[in-house]
């Protein structure tokens, strides 16, 4: 008989986090579903009373994160797969964003994930095993106007996760960076903080709106099978682009960046080092 795995998923009440939670429960696993507002998890908790532990948690509060992880350990005795999914979108030009908005955004999208990692690592290390899945974005390969600060937080998480993977692999802990494409997750509605727009950027905003269109993206549930298969791999990749269209777009971005480097190779080589 296969032992049920225990998941710790942040941002579990909606979007990708909710989809991952439902998939794990359907597979017979147990889930600590962490979110600021756990009310949307009520019906799911009634359906899985012994397998789902809804945890009210603000990941930007480091003390609360550590306390929450201890509650999770008390509930299920172990953690096998940790998914750092909680996040929001700060929408607006860099010049428009206030200090308070920037700090609040990074407190969740970057520092929140770091606090979760710091809280779970002693338990995973003691077990000699565990998976950490860091939800970032396909957009970390290059900044995009109006969502630059969102990309910055995800790029920072990308970088620290690469270091983390090397630091913990000797303890039997595997880290995978999930570079997600665009999904219909309410990121641009319930999860958005918008700046006060400056008129100087009105033309650029119109261009971006026309370029992006109204397509919301695929349902988050379509990404769940990928995460379930990834979690079962004995030797998972360190990073994975999630989404076929996203994969193609990242390849195009990387190719364009490479061409830009080659174009300016002579200038680069003028400096020593």
XYZ file of C-alpha atoms in Angstrom:
273
model
C 0.000 0.000 0.000
C 1.348 3.409 -0.957
C 1.735 5.843 1.919
C -0.131 9.087 1.381
C 2.133 12.056 0.867
C 1.661 15.317 2.765
C 1.584 18.553 0.802
C 2.010 22.086 2.164
C 0.571 24.484 -0.402
C 0.437 28.260 -0.012
C -2.124 30.368 -1.830
C -4.313 27.261 -1.799
C -7.763 28.861 -1.787
C -7.862 29.810 -5.476
C -6.110 29.593 -8.807
C -3.149 27.274 -9.219
C -2.914 26.564 -5.483
C -6.517 25.393 -5.413
C -5.980 23.227 -8.500
C -2.890 21.603 -6.972
C -4.761 21.029 -3.700
C -7.666 19.314 -5.439
C -5.338 17.137 -7.530
C -3.345 16.004 -4.502
C -6.493 15.118 -2.571
C -7.908 13.228 -5.546
C -4.672 11.208 -5.655
C -5.203 10.114 -2.053
C -2.679 12.477 -0.503
C -3.123 14.840 2.439
C -2.829 18.609 2.124
C -2.130 21.523 4.411
C -3.876 24.259 2.423
C -2.536 27.643 3.521
C -4.204 30.907 2.531
C -5.048 34.281 4.006
C -8.732 33.518 3.546
C -9.621 29.847 3.977
C -13.396 30.277 3.626
C -13.357 29.194 -0.049
C -11.920 25.861 1.138
C -14.985 25.058 3.266
C -16.719 22.693 0.855
C -13.464 20.908 0.036
C -12.709 20.475 3.747
C -16.163 18.935 4.249
C -15.481 16.501 1.403
C -12.027 15.565 2.757
C -12.337 16.031 6.546
C -9.351 13.835 7.399
C -7.111 14.678 4.477
C -7.372 18.478 4.238
C -6.106 20.877 6.882
C -7.043 24.476 5.988
C -4.489 26.830 7.519
C -5.148 30.556 7.819
C -1.787 32.129 7.052
C -0.253 35.370 5.850
C 3.096 34.309 4.392
C 4.494 37.829 4.744
C 4.438 37.325 8.539
C 7.571 35.304 9.306
C 6.550 34.364 12.854
C 3.142 33.245 11.625
C 4.773 31.093 8.942
C 6.945 29.279 11.459
C 3.968 28.769 13.763
C 1.865 27.556 10.831
C 4.435 24.969 9.814
C 4.515 23.661 13.372
C 0.708 23.329 13.279
C 1.018 21.437 10.014
C 3.554 19.054 11.531
C 1.299 18.515 14.531
C -1.622 17.724 12.221
C 0.043 15.242 9.864
C 3.445 14.434 11.382
C 5.500 15.150 8.285
C 5.762 17.231 5.118
C 6.710 15.724 1.784
C 5.955 18.336 -0.879
C 6.039 22.079 -0.229
C 4.557 24.335 -2.914
C 5.349 28.036 -2.605
C 2.512 29.374 -4.703
C 1.167 32.394 -2.762
C 1.537 35.653 -4.623
C -0.096 38.684 -6.145
C 0.408 41.111 -8.985
C 1.635 44.683 -8.702
C 0.461 46.257 -11.946
C 1.895 49.567 -13.062
C 4.994 51.303 -14.326
C 8.076 51.338 -12.115
C 7.879 55.120 -11.688
C 4.271 54.907 -10.500
C 4.692 52.348 -7.726
C 4.880 53.632 -4.163
C 7.382 52.388 -1.620
C 4.550 50.813 0.371
C 3.242 48.963 -2.681
C 6.661 47.643 -3.648
C 7.543 46.455 -0.159
C 4.124 44.829 0.380
C 4.406 43.084 -2.983
C 7.856 41.652 -2.325
C 6.867 40.692 1.221
C 4.452 38.178 -0.276
C 5.961 37.179 -3.621
C 9.570 36.868 -2.498
C 10.024 37.024 1.260
C 6.938 34.903 1.923
C 8.440 32.026 -0.036
C 11.767 32.445 1.769
C 10.046 32.313 5.172
C 8.234 29.109 4.220
C 11.484 27.527 3.060
C 13.265 28.476 6.277
C 10.412 27.074 8.362
C 10.105 23.708 6.602
C 13.790 22.907 6.033
C 14.584 21.647 9.558
C 11.716 19.155 9.252
C 12.639 18.021 5.736
C 16.285 17.677 6.703
C 15.345 15.557 9.744
C 13.292 13.300 7.451
C 16.118 13.074 4.932
C 13.698 13.804 2.127
C 11.271 16.317 0.678
C 10.348 18.349 -2.370
C 10.137 22.137 -2.623
C 8.305 23.510 -5.650
C 8.852 27.230 -6.187
C 6.182 28.832 -8.370
C 7.802 31.628 -10.355
C 7.006 32.772 -13.888
C 8.027 32.303 -17.477
C 8.476 36.103 -17.387
C 11.605 35.914 -15.232
C 13.707 35.601 -18.383
C 13.097 39.273 -19.136
C 11.257 42.305 -17.769
C 7.918 43.364 -19.225
C 6.592 46.925 -19.070
C 3.846 47.462 -16.436
C 4.606 44.199 -14.605
C 8.294 44.804 -13.998
C 8.061 44.600 -10.215
C 6.118 41.346 -10.418
C 8.839 39.969 -12.676
C 11.529 41.275 -10.329
C 10.079 39.388 -7.359
C 9.775 36.177 -9.362
C 13.293 36.582 -10.786
C 14.654 37.009 -7.255
C 12.836 33.826 -6.205
C 14.286 32.071 -9.268
C 17.805 33.049 -8.259
C 17.551 32.167 -4.582
C 15.924 28.852 -5.489
C 18.898 27.889 -7.662
C 21.153 28.503 -4.665
C 18.752 26.668 -2.360
C 18.735 23.600 -4.611
C 22.499 23.278 -4.316
C 22.461 23.882 -0.570
C 19.922 21.202 0.336
C 20.407 18.416 -2.203
C 22.870 16.629 0.114
C 20.037 16.287 2.643
C 17.829 14.409 0.190
C 15.725 17.512 -0.557
C 14.892 18.338 -4.174
C 14.002 21.855 -5.386
C 12.208 22.591 -8.648
C 11.468 26.055 -10.015
C 8.095 26.086 -11.780
C 8.158 28.774 -14.456
C 4.421 29.108 -14.966
C 2.741 30.507 -18.037
C -0.449 32.534 -17.917
C -3.471 30.792 -16.407
C -6.961 31.988 -15.505
C -6.087 32.377 -11.816
C -7.757 35.708 -10.918
C -4.258 37.209 -10.708
C -5.447 40.219 -12.712
C -8.592 40.590 -10.576
C -8.600 39.397 -6.972
C -4.809 39.237 -6.792
C -3.962 42.616 -8.258
C -2.668 45.848 -6.747
C -2.663 48.697 -9.256
C -0.643 51.890 -9.208
C -2.108 55.329 -9.795
C -1.447 55.805 -13.525
C 0.600 58.730 -14.770
C -0.707 60.301 -17.989
C 2.757 60.110 -19.557
C 2.340 56.322 -19.880
C -1.162 56.351 -21.377
C 0.054 55.557 -24.887
C 2.193 52.655 -23.674
C -0.701 51.237 -21.637
C -2.898 51.253 -24.731
C -0.213 49.443 -26.722
C 0.155 46.793 -24.017
C -3.612 46.285 -23.732
C -3.834 45.716 -27.480
C -0.894 43.316 -27.437
C -2.232 41.205 -24.549
C -5.868 41.128 -25.607
C -8.660 39.683 -23.458
C -7.585 36.039 -23.349
C -7.588 34.871 -19.706
C -5.490 31.781 -20.349
C -6.217 28.102 -19.711
C -7.869 26.792 -16.580
C -5.404 26.178 -13.696
C -6.553 22.560 -13.510
C -4.695 21.880 -16.764
C -1.392 22.490 -14.955
C -2.156 20.125 -12.072
C -1.271 16.848 -13.884
C 2.181 18.261 -14.630
C 2.786 19.000 -10.953
C 1.515 15.561 -9.896
C 3.845 13.821 -12.334
C 6.742 16.070 -11.342
C 6.220 15.273 -7.649
C 6.498 11.552 -8.419
C 9.810 11.767 -10.289
C 12.747 10.333 -8.314
C 15.125 12.821 -9.933
C 13.098 15.934 -10.863
C 14.445 18.805 -12.975
C 15.740 21.889 -11.215
C 13.466 24.088 -13.311
C 10.465 23.409 -15.508
C 8.489 25.658 -17.854
C 4.815 24.805 -17.374
C 2.743 25.191 -20.529
C 3.384 24.380 -24.184
C 2.833 27.923 -25.432
C 4.914 29.249 -22.535
C 7.752 26.914 -23.495
C 7.787 28.288 -27.044
C 7.695 31.894 -25.807
C 10.599 31.359 -23.405
C 12.632 29.759 -26.192
C 11.975 32.781 -28.394
C 12.968 35.171 -25.590
C 16.181 33.261 -24.901
C 17.044 33.211 -28.592
C 16.495 36.961 -28.890
C 18.654 37.615 -25.841
C 21.421 35.448 -27.251
C 21.358 37.366 -30.512
C 21.584 40.639 -28.573
C 24.639 39.365 -26.685
C 26.340 38.320 -29.920
C 25.616 41.663 -31.537
C 27.508 43.470 -28.778
C 30.196 40.846 -28.195
C 33.005 43.119 -29.333
C 32.033 45.803 -26.828
C 31.738 43.231 -24.032
C 35.239 41.925 -24.706
C 36.816 45.385 -24.488
C 36.734 45.091 -20.683
C 39.063 42.838 -18.738
C 37.536 40.039 -16.683
